[in-house]
Structures are given as C-alpha cells and as structure tokens.
Amino acid sequence: MKQITIAVIMLFSVSVFAQTNAELKEHYEAYYKQMKKQGDVQGIINAMTHLNLLEPSVERQDTLAYLYLSEGKYMQALNTIGIEKNATDSDMNVEVKALALKNLNQPKLALEHYEILFKRDPNVYLAYEMADMKIQIGDLAGAKSNIEYGLANVKDDMKRAFYETQQPYETSMKAALLCQKGLLTYTENKTANVNAAIKLMNDALEIDPNFNLAKVSRQALESQKAQQAAAAAANKN
C-alpha cells in the first residue's frame, strides 16, 4: 500500500511539473512576443534565455548568441555558444564566433571561424576582413592571397564602411582593397616598397578622392619616403 501511495504521489508531481513547465513556456512565449513588439532587445534576450532553459534548442541558442552580438555583448555571445570549431555549427553560429572574437581583439582565433565561413561561401567582404587580420598577425602571404581574390572578384557597386573618422563613411570596395594592398606592400618591405605602396594609394584615390584612410595612409607613406631620402642624403655627406 505504501508503495502504491508513493507511486501516485510521484505521478502527481510529474503531472504538476509538466503543467508548470507548459504554463511557464506559454508565459515566456507571450513575453517574447511582447518584447519583440516593443523592440526591447534585452527583454527578448531574457525571454529567449528562459525558453531555452525550459526547452533547449540549438537554433534558439544560436539566435540568443546573435542577439548578444548585435548588442555588443561579445563575451556573453561566446559564453552562450563557446568558441570551439564544430563541423555541424550553423552559419549563424560560426559568424557570431568570428565577429565576437574579432571585436575582442583575438584575430588568430577569429580567423579560424572566418576560414570556415569563407570555405562555405567565398566572397569579397570576407576576403577583405581576413586580409586585414592576417596583416595584423604577420601572415602576409595569406593576406596577399585574400586581397588578390578580392580584387579578382570585386564588383563596381560593392561598398565598404569605415569608422576611423568621427563621421562613418562608405567607399568603393575596390578602392578599399587597393588601399589594403598598399598597406600590405609597404609592410612586406618598408624600405624598398614605399613608392609601390604610394602608387596603390593613388589608385585607390582615383576611384574615390574622398577616401580618408587612403589619404591619411598616402601622407604617412610620403612622410616615410621623405625621411628615407633625408637619411640617404645624410649618409652620403
């Protein structure tokens, strides 16, 4: 009799728990819809976190990480999905890892995920970002390969945004790639390649005379060239 009573209590508890879970799920689904309607991203994150606890889902977890990323919460995004490479990761998952690690100034780790994205869908925009990070870590051969891919596949209507000025601006992606190639060329040999790097900056400015990064880079290269000429003249004397 005692065993039957315990079994009945356990069945009742399971039933209550299932009912409570269903009610909670219904509540947070309604809460999620309301937060979405109000445009409250943090509210959406809170709702989705509760829903994922009640009913775990890889898709929901990836979306949650993406929401953190969109809010600039890079560590929270990575804490949600990790940084490991998995063959079964969705494109969204890999993109979140790549962008979060890049924004946390971890180019080597970020590149691991950028390479996966590039294999899945090679494109000029990814090539530019990868080349930029490879220059940072000293992988000049890898950067050159990405830049050449970009220049071979860029279209005239492609643009890229830049944020080094107070007012963000857009320029031609082809101009951006030429400027990047100029920086790479100079990095490869800072003495012998100054003129070649300046020419590439000029090529970029021919496409977009208002391209600020190319103008600033050209000025720095011309200053470097003048210093080299002055040093050479001093050595002769």
PDB file of C-alpha atoms in Angstrom:
ATOM      1  CA  MET A   1       0.000   0.000   0.000  1.00  0.00           C
ATOM      2  CA  LYS A   2       2.824   2.333   0.894  1.00  0.00           C
ATOM      3  CA  GLN A   3       4.492   1.695  -2.494  1.00  0.00           C
ATOM      4  CA  ILE A   4       1.249   2.459  -4.326  1.00  0.00           C
ATOM      5  CA  THR A   5       0.880   5.730  -2.379  1.00  0.00           C
ATOM      6  CA  ILE A   6       4.466   6.778  -3.280  1.00  0.00           C
ATOM      7  CA  ALA A   7       3.863   5.923  -6.945  1.00  0.00           C
ATOM      8  CA  VAL A   8       0.669   8.006  -7.009  1.00  0.00           C
ATOM      9  CA  ILE A   9       2.465  10.952  -5.401  1.00  0.00           C
ATOM     10  CA  MET A  10       5.306  10.724  -7.924  1.00  0.00           C
ATOM     11  CA  LEU A  11       2.908  10.595 -10.859  1.00  0.00           C
ATOM     12  CA  PHE A  12       1.032  13.585  -9.444  1.00  0.00           C
ATOM     13  CA  SER A  13       4.334  15.506  -9.027  1.00  0.00           C
ATOM     14  CA  VAL A  14       5.384  14.754 -12.611  1.00  0.00           C
ATOM     15  CA  SER A  15       1.978  15.914 -13.842  1.00  0.00           C
ATOM     16  CA  VAL A  16       2.191  19.155 -11.864  1.00  0.00           C
ATOM     17  CA  PHE A  17       5.760  19.748 -13.061  1.00  0.00           C
ATOM     18  CA  ALA A  18       4.759  19.185 -16.691  1.00  0.00           C
ATOM     19  CA  GLN A  19       1.817  21.537 -16.277  1.00  0.00           C
ATOM     20  CA  THR A  20       4.013  24.166 -14.635  1.00  0.00           C
ATOM     21  CA  ASN A  21       6.594  23.885 -17.435  1.00  0.00           C
ATOM     22  CA  ALA A  22       3.886  24.253 -20.076  1.00  0.00           C
ATOM     23  CA  GLU A  23       2.474  27.309 -18.318  1.00  0.00           C
ATOM     24  CA  LEU A  24       5.929  28.865 -17.999  1.00  0.00           C
ATOM     25  CA  LYS A  25       6.660  28.191 -21.656  1.00  0.00           C
ATOM     26  CA  GLU A  26       3.382  29.810 -22.640  1.00  0.00           C
ATOM     27  CA  HIS A  27       4.160  32.795 -20.415  1.00  0.00           C
ATOM     28  CA  TYR A  28       7.650  33.363 -21.852  1.00  0.00           C
ATOM     29  CA  GLU A  29       6.443  32.900 -25.413  1.00  0.00           C
ATOM     30  CA  ALA A  30       3.918  35.671 -24.791  1.00  0.00           C
ATOM     31  CA  TYR A  31       6.594  37.754 -23.070  1.00  0.00           C
ATOM     32  CA  TYR A  32       8.933  37.198 -26.043  1.00  0.00           C
ATOM     33  CA  LYS A  33       6.263  38.395 -28.494  1.00  0.00           C
ATOM     34  CA  GLN A  34       5.586  41.478 -26.398  1.00  0.00           C
ATOM     35  CA  MET A  35       9.281  42.387 -26.082  1.00  0.00           C
ATOM     36  CA  LYS A  36       9.692  41.887 -29.832  1.00  0.00           C
ATOM     37  CA  LYS A  37       6.720  44.172 -30.467  1.00  0.00           C
ATOM     38  CA  GLN A  38       8.245  46.820 -28.191  1.00  0.00           C
ATOM     39  CA  GLY A  39      11.707  46.462 -29.751  1.00  0.00           C
ATOM     40  CA  ASP A  40      13.203  45.655 -26.345  1.00  0.00           C
ATOM     41  CA  VAL A  41      16.284  43.583 -27.214  1.00  0.00           C
ATOM     42  CA  GLN A  42      17.247  42.879 -23.607  1.00  0.00           C
ATOM     43  CA  GLY A  43      13.696  41.718 -22.942  1.00  0.00           C
ATOM     44  CA  ILE A  44      13.898  39.431 -25.974  1.00  0.00           C
ATOM     45  CA  ILE A  45      17.201  38.029 -24.654  1.00  0.00           C
ATOM     46  CA  ASN A  46      15.657  37.394 -21.230  1.00  0.00           C
ATOM     47  CA  ALA A  47      12.634  35.655 -22.723  1.00  0.00           C
ATOM     48  CA  MET A  48      14.726  33.508 -25.031  1.00  0.00           C
ATOM     49  CA  THR A  49      17.061  32.519 -22.183  1.00  0.00           C
ATOM     50  CA  HIS A  50      14.102  31.247 -20.147  1.00  0.00           C
ATOM     51  CA  LEU A  51      12.630  29.442 -23.158  1.00  0.00           C
ATOM     52  CA  ASN A  52      15.964  27.779 -23.850  1.00  0.00           C
ATOM     53  CA  LEU A  53      16.138  26.557 -20.257  1.00  0.00           C
ATOM     54  CA  LEU A  54      12.609  25.179 -20.462  1.00  0.00           C
ATOM     55  CA  GLU A  55      13.034  23.667 -23.913  1.00  0.00           C
ATOM     56  CA  PRO A  56      16.698  23.598 -25.062  1.00  0.00           C
ATOM     57  CA  SER A  57      17.217  24.215 -28.773  1.00  0.00           C
ATOM     58  CA  VAL A  58      20.390  24.691 -30.821  1.00  0.00           C
ATOM     59  CA  GLU A  59      18.602  27.151 -33.095  1.00  0.00           C
ATOM     60  CA  ARG A  60      17.365  29.183 -30.132  1.00  0.00           C
ATOM     61  CA  GLN A  61      20.833  29.180 -28.573  1.00  0.00           C
ATOM     62  CA  ASP A  62      22.409  30.411 -31.826  1.00  0.00           C
ATOM     63  CA  THR A  63      19.819  33.187 -32.076  1.00  0.00           C
ATOM     64  CA  LEU A  64      20.444  34.171 -28.458  1.00  0.00           C
ATOM     65  CA  ALA A  65      24.179  34.443 -29.139  1.00  0.00           C
ATOM     66  CA  TYR A  66      23.469  36.555 -32.229  1.00  0.00           C
ATOM     67  CA  LEU A  67      21.307  38.915 -30.172  1.00  0.00           C
ATOM     68  CA  TYR A  68      24.130  39.367 -27.666  1.00  0.00           C
ATOM     69  CA  LEU A  69      26.482  40.087 -30.570  1.00  0.00           C
ATOM     70  CA  SER A  70      24.119  42.696 -32.014  1.00  0.00           C
ATOM     71  CA  GLU A  71      24.122  44.436 -28.628  1.00  0.00           C
ATOM     72  CA  GLY A  72      27.936  44.475 -28.474  1.00  0.00           C
ATOM     73  CA  LYS A  73      27.995  41.888 -25.666  1.00  0.00           C
ATOM     74  CA  TYR A  74      30.729  39.765 -27.207  1.00  0.00           C
ATOM     75  CA  MET A  75      31.723  37.758 -24.130  1.00  0.00           C
ATOM     76  CA  GLN A  76      28.094  36.890 -23.414  1.00  0.00           C
ATOM     77  CA  ALA A  77      27.693  35.746 -27.024  1.00  0.00           C
ATOM     78  CA  LEU A  78      30.709  33.455 -26.744  1.00  0.00           C
ATOM     79  CA  ASN A  79      29.665  32.206 -23.309  1.00  0.00           C
ATOM     80  CA  THR A  80      26.386  31.157 -24.900  1.00  0.00           C
ATOM     81  CA  ILE A  81      27.835  29.078 -27.759  1.00  0.00           C
ATOM     82  CA  GLY A  82      31.556  28.662 -26.962  1.00  0.00           C
ATOM     83  CA  ILE A  83      34.494  29.239 -29.306  1.00  0.00           C
ATOM     84  CA  GLU A  84      35.161  25.690 -30.467  1.00  0.00           C
ATOM     85  CA  LYS A  85      35.038  24.704 -34.139  1.00  0.00           C
ATOM     86  CA  ASN A  86      32.330  22.163 -34.914  1.00  0.00           C
ATOM     87  CA  ALA A  87      31.539  20.800 -38.364  1.00  0.00           C
ATOM     88  CA  THR A  88      27.825  20.893 -37.556  1.00  0.00           C
ATOM     89  CA  ASP A  89      27.771  24.564 -36.498  1.00  0.00           C
ATOM     90  CA  SER A  90      25.257  26.701 -38.382  1.00  0.00           C
ATOM     91  CA  ASP A  91      26.440  29.666 -40.445  1.00  0.00           C
ATOM     92  CA  MET A  92      24.966  31.968 -37.794  1.00  0.00           C
ATOM     93  CA  ASN A  93      26.911  30.190 -35.061  1.00  0.00           C
ATOM     94  CA  VAL A  94      30.216  30.467 -36.937  1.00  0.00           C
ATOM     95  CA  GLU A  95      29.581  34.097 -37.838  1.00  0.00           C
ATOM     96  CA  VAL A  96      28.893  35.017 -34.214  1.00  0.00           C
ATOM     97  CA  LYS A  97      32.133  33.351 -33.090  1.00  0.00           C
ATOM     98  CA  ALA A  98      34.129  35.059 -35.850  1.00  0.00           C
ATOM     99  CA  LEU A  99      32.759  38.560 -35.206  1.00  0.00           C
ATOM    100  CA  ALA A 100      32.809  38.310 -31.413  1.00  0.00           C
ATOM    101  CA  LEU A 101      36.434  37.141 -31.350  1.00  0.00           C
ATOM    102  CA  LYS A 102      37.443  39.835 -33.832  1.00  0.00           C
ATOM    103  CA  ASN A 103      35.818  42.526 -31.686  1.00  0.00           C
ATOM    104  CA  LEU A 104      37.557  41.109 -28.611  1.00  0.00           C
ATOM    105  CA  ASN A 105      40.881  41.608 -30.429  1.00  0.00           C
ATOM    106  CA  GLN A 106      41.553  37.896 -30.899  1.00  0.00           C
ATOM    107  CA  PRO A 107      42.402  37.810 -34.639  1.00  0.00           C
ATOM    108  CA  LYS A 108      44.054  34.371 -34.620  1.00  0.00           C
ATOM    109  CA  LEU A 109      41.028  32.711 -33.053  1.00  0.00           C
ATOM    110  CA  ALA A 110      38.629  34.773 -35.147  1.00  0.00           C
ATOM    111  CA  LEU A 111      40.379  33.720 -38.356  1.00  0.00           C
ATOM    112  CA  GLU A 112      39.699  30.051 -37.623  1.00  0.00           C
ATOM    113  CA  HIS A 113      35.996  30.765 -37.942  1.00  0.00           C
ATOM    114  CA  TYR A 114      36.387  33.224 -40.839  1.00  0.00           C
ATOM    115  CA  GLU A 115      38.152  30.466 -42.778  1.00  0.00           C
ATOM    116  CA  ILE A 116      35.141  28.194 -42.240  1.00  0.00           C
ATOM    117  CA  LEU A 117      32.761  30.900 -43.451  1.00  0.00           C
ATOM    118  CA  PHE A 118      34.965  31.552 -46.479  1.00  0.00           C
ATOM    119  CA  LYS A 119      35.002  27.857 -47.406  1.00  0.00           C
ATOM    120  CA  ARG A 120      31.229  27.721 -47.161  1.00  0.00           C
ATOM    121  CA  ASP A 121      30.602  30.941 -49.068  1.00  0.00           C
ATOM    122  CA  PRO A 122      33.675  32.678 -50.559  1.00  0.00           C
ATOM    123  CA  ASN A 123      33.067  36.394 -51.047  1.00  0.00           C
ATOM    124  CA  VAL A 124      34.906  39.688 -51.337  1.00  0.00           C
ATOM    125  CA  TYR A 125      33.748  41.063 -47.975  1.00  0.00           C
ATOM    126  CA  LEU A 126      35.077  38.098 -46.045  1.00  0.00           C
ATOM    127  CA  ALA A 127      38.319  38.210 -48.046  1.00  0.00           C
ATOM    128  CA  TYR A 128      38.870  41.853 -47.007  1.00  0.00           C
ATOM    129  CA  GLU A 129      38.262  41.159 -43.307  1.00  0.00           C
ATOM    130  CA  MET A 130      40.521  38.113 -43.361  1.00  0.00           C
ATOM    131  CA  ALA A 131      43.324  40.009 -45.109  1.00  0.00           C
ATOM    132  CA  ASP A 132      43.070  42.794 -42.531  1.00  0.00           C
ATOM    133  CA  MET A 133      43.502  40.363 -39.624  1.00  0.00           C
ATOM    134  CA  LYS A 134      46.251  38.409 -41.363  1.00  0.00           C
ATOM    135  CA  ILE A 135      48.276  41.604 -41.802  1.00  0.00           C
ATOM    136  CA  GLN A 136      47.847  42.199 -38.052  1.00  0.00           C
ATOM    137  CA  ILE A 137      49.235  38.774 -37.121  1.00  0.00           C
ATOM    138  CA  GLY A 138      52.009  38.796 -39.730  1.00  0.00           C
ATOM    139  CA  ASP A 139      50.537  36.244 -42.154  1.00  0.00           C
ATOM    140  CA  LEU A 140      51.443  38.358 -45.175  1.00  0.00           C
ATOM    141  CA  ALA A 141      51.223  35.520 -47.706  1.00  0.00           C
ATOM    142  CA  GLY A 142      47.725  34.681 -46.506  1.00  0.00           C
ATOM    143  CA  ALA A 143      46.722  38.354 -46.635  1.00  0.00           C
ATOM    144  CA  LYS A 144      48.052  38.672 -50.180  1.00  0.00           C
ATOM    145  CA  SER A 145      46.014  35.665 -51.299  1.00  0.00           C
ATOM    146  CA  ASN A 146      42.820  37.142 -49.813  1.00  0.00           C
ATOM    147  CA  ILE A 147      43.434  40.559 -51.373  1.00  0.00           C
ATOM    148  CA  GLU A 148      44.086  39.071 -54.806  1.00  0.00           C
ATOM    149  CA  TYR A 149      40.872  37.070 -54.506  1.00  0.00           C
ATOM    150  CA  GLY A 150      39.033  40.269 -53.565  1.00  0.00           C
ATOM    151  CA  LEU A 151      40.421  42.291 -56.478  1.00  0.00           C
ATOM    152  CA  ALA A 152      39.642  39.476 -58.923  1.00  0.00           C
ATOM    153  CA  ASN A 153      36.009  39.237 -57.773  1.00  0.00           C
ATOM    154  CA  VAL A 154      35.041  42.748 -56.668  1.00  0.00           C
ATOM    155  CA  LYS A 155      32.118  44.483 -58.431  1.00  0.00           C
ATOM    156  CA  ASP A 156      31.880  48.207 -59.109  1.00  0.00           C
ATOM    157  CA  ASP A 157      28.784  48.619 -56.942  1.00  0.00           C
ATOM    158  CA  MET A 158      30.316  46.998 -53.838  1.00  0.00           C
ATOM    159  CA  LYS A 159      30.906  49.311 -50.868  1.00  0.00           C
ATOM    160  CA  ARG A 160      32.610  49.101 -47.502  1.00  0.00           C
ATOM    161  CA  ALA A 161      32.023  51.204 -44.411  1.00  0.00           C
ATOM    162  CA  PHE A 162      34.880  52.827 -42.468  1.00  0.00           C
ATOM    163  CA  TYR A 163      34.778  54.235 -38.946  1.00  0.00           C
ATOM    164  CA  GLU A 164      38.173  55.843 -38.313  1.00  0.00           C
ATOM    165  CA  THR A 165      36.665  59.333 -38.542  1.00  0.00           C
ATOM    166  CA  GLN A 166      34.032  60.910 -36.293  1.00  0.00           C
ATOM    167  CA  GLN A 167      31.550  60.540 -39.124  1.00  0.00           C
ATOM    168  CA  PRO A 168      31.440  56.995 -40.564  1.00  0.00           C
ATOM    169  CA  TYR A 169      31.573  56.817 -44.352  1.00  0.00           C
ATOM    170  CA  GLU A 170      31.412  54.366 -47.229  1.00  0.00           C
ATOM    171  CA  THR A 171      33.821  53.911 -50.095  1.00  0.00           C
ATOM    172  CA  SER A 172      34.210  51.637 -53.100  1.00  0.00           C
ATOM    173  CA  MET A 173      35.257  48.120 -52.077  1.00  0.00           C
ATOM    174  CA  LYS A 174      37.754  48.126 -54.938  1.00  0.00           C
ATOM    175  CA  ALA A 175      39.334  51.290 -53.534  1.00  0.00           C
ATOM    176  CA  ALA A 176      39.374  49.685 -50.078  1.00  0.00           C
ATOM    177  CA  LEU A 177      41.160  46.607 -51.442  1.00  0.00           C
ATOM    178  CA  LEU A 178      43.739  48.739 -53.291  1.00  0.00           C
ATOM    179  CA  CYS A 179      44.419  50.699 -50.103  1.00  0.00           C
ATOM    180  CA  GLN A 180      44.752  47.420 -48.205  1.00  0.00           C
ATOM    181  CA  LYS A 181      47.133  46.109 -50.858  1.00  0.00           C
ATOM    182  CA  GLY A 182      49.177  49.281 -50.462  1.00  0.00           C
ATOM    183  CA  LEU A 183      49.458  48.742 -46.713  1.00  0.00           C
ATOM    184  CA  LEU A 184      50.442  45.113 -47.269  1.00  0.00           C
ATOM    185  CA  THR A 185      53.020  46.086 -49.897  1.00  0.00           C
ATOM    186  CA  TYR A 186      54.633  48.547 -47.503  1.00  0.00           C
ATOM    187  CA  THR A 187      54.587  46.010 -44.653  1.00  0.00           C
ATOM    188  CA  GLU A 188      56.368  43.451 -46.843  1.00  0.00           C
ATOM    189  CA  ASN A 189      59.354  45.779 -47.276  1.00  0.00           C
ATOM    190  CA  LYS A 190      59.208  49.170 -45.585  1.00  0.00           C
ATOM    191  CA  THR A 191      62.284  50.451 -47.383  1.00  0.00           C
ATOM    192  CA  ALA A 192      62.033  49.145 -50.934  1.00  0.00           C
ATOM    193  CA  ASN A 193      58.247  49.252 -51.356  1.00  0.00           C
ATOM    194  CA  VAL A 194      57.347  52.809 -50.387  1.00  0.00           C
ATOM    195  CA  ASN A 195      56.843  54.017 -53.967  1.00  0.00           C
ATOM    196  CA  ALA A 196      54.784  50.952 -54.896  1.00  0.00           C
ATOM    197  CA  ALA A 197      52.609  51.447 -51.821  1.00  0.00           C
ATOM    198  CA  ILE A 198      52.087  55.155 -52.643  1.00  0.00           C
ATOM    199  CA  LYS A 199      51.036  54.224 -56.183  1.00  0.00           C
ATOM    200  CA  LEU A 200      48.397  51.845 -54.830  1.00  0.00           C
ATOM    201  CA  MET A 201      47.062  54.599 -52.550  1.00  0.00           C
ATOM    202  CA  ASN A 202      46.857  56.879 -55.573  1.00  0.00           C
ATOM    203  CA  ASP A 203      44.999  54.166 -57.491  1.00  0.00           C
ATOM    204  CA  ALA A 204      42.500  53.949 -54.630  1.00  0.00           C
ATOM    205  CA  LEU A 205      42.087  57.734 -54.567  1.00  0.00           C
ATOM    206  CA  GLU A 206      41.460  57.808 -58.314  1.00  0.00           C
ATOM    207  CA  ILE A 207      38.377  55.709 -57.645  1.00  0.00           C
ATOM    208  CA  ASP A 208      37.319  57.720 -54.584  1.00  0.00           C
ATOM    209  CA  PRO A 209      39.144  61.036 -53.999  1.00  0.00           C
ATOM    210  CA  ASN A 210      37.379  61.371 -50.621  1.00  0.00           C
ATOM    211  CA  PHE A 211      38.606  58.036 -49.264  1.00  0.00           C
ATOM    212  CA  ASN A 212      40.013  59.279 -45.938  1.00  0.00           C
ATOM    213  CA  LEU A 213      42.008  56.175 -44.966  1.00  0.00           C
ATOM    214  CA  ALA A 214      43.804  56.177 -48.330  1.00  0.00           C
ATOM    215  CA  LYS A 215      44.604  59.908 -47.996  1.00  0.00           C
ATOM    216  CA  VAL A 216      45.958  59.509 -44.471  1.00  0.00           C
ATOM    217  CA  SER A 217      47.963  56.423 -45.486  1.00  0.00           C
ATOM    218  CA  ARG A 218      49.435  58.213 -48.508  1.00  0.00           C
ATOM    219  CA  GLN A 219      50.505  61.143 -46.348  1.00  0.00           C
ATOM    220  CA  ALA A 220      52.217  58.779 -43.906  1.00  0.00           C
ATOM    221  CA  LEU A 221      53.980  56.966 -46.757  1.00  0.00           C
ATOM    222  CA  GLU A 222      55.132  60.214 -48.357  1.00  0.00           C
ATOM    223  CA  SER A 223      56.477  61.322 -44.976  1.00  0.00           C
ATOM    224  CA  GLN A 224      58.314  57.999 -44.670  1.00  0.00           C
ATOM    225  CA  LYS A 225      59.733  58.434 -48.173  1.00  0.00           C
ATOM    226  CA  ALA A 226      60.984  61.930 -47.314  1.00  0.00           C
ATOM    227  CA  GLN A 227      62.642  60.615 -44.146  1.00  0.00           C
ATOM    228  CA  GLN A 228      64.356  57.851 -46.099  1.00  0.00           C
ATOM    229  CA  ALA A 229      65.610  60.375 -48.674  1.00  0.00           C
ATOM    230  CA  ALA A 230      66.914  62.655 -45.923  1.00  0.00           C
ATOM    231  CA  ALA A 231      68.675  59.726 -44.227  1.00  0.00           C
ATOM    232  CA  ALA A 232      70.255  58.652 -47.533  1.00  0.00           C
ATOM    233  CA  ALA A 233      71.466  62.216 -48.195  1.00  0.00           C
ATOM    234  CA  ALA A 234      72.920  62.453 -44.693  1.00  0.00           C
ATOM    235  CA  ASN A 235      74.804  59.185 -45.175  1.00  0.00           C
ATOM    236  CA  LYS A 236      76.345  60.485 -48.409  1.00  0.00           C
ATOM    237  CA  ASN A 237      77.611  63.540 -46.613  1.00  0.00           C
TER     238      ASN A 237
END
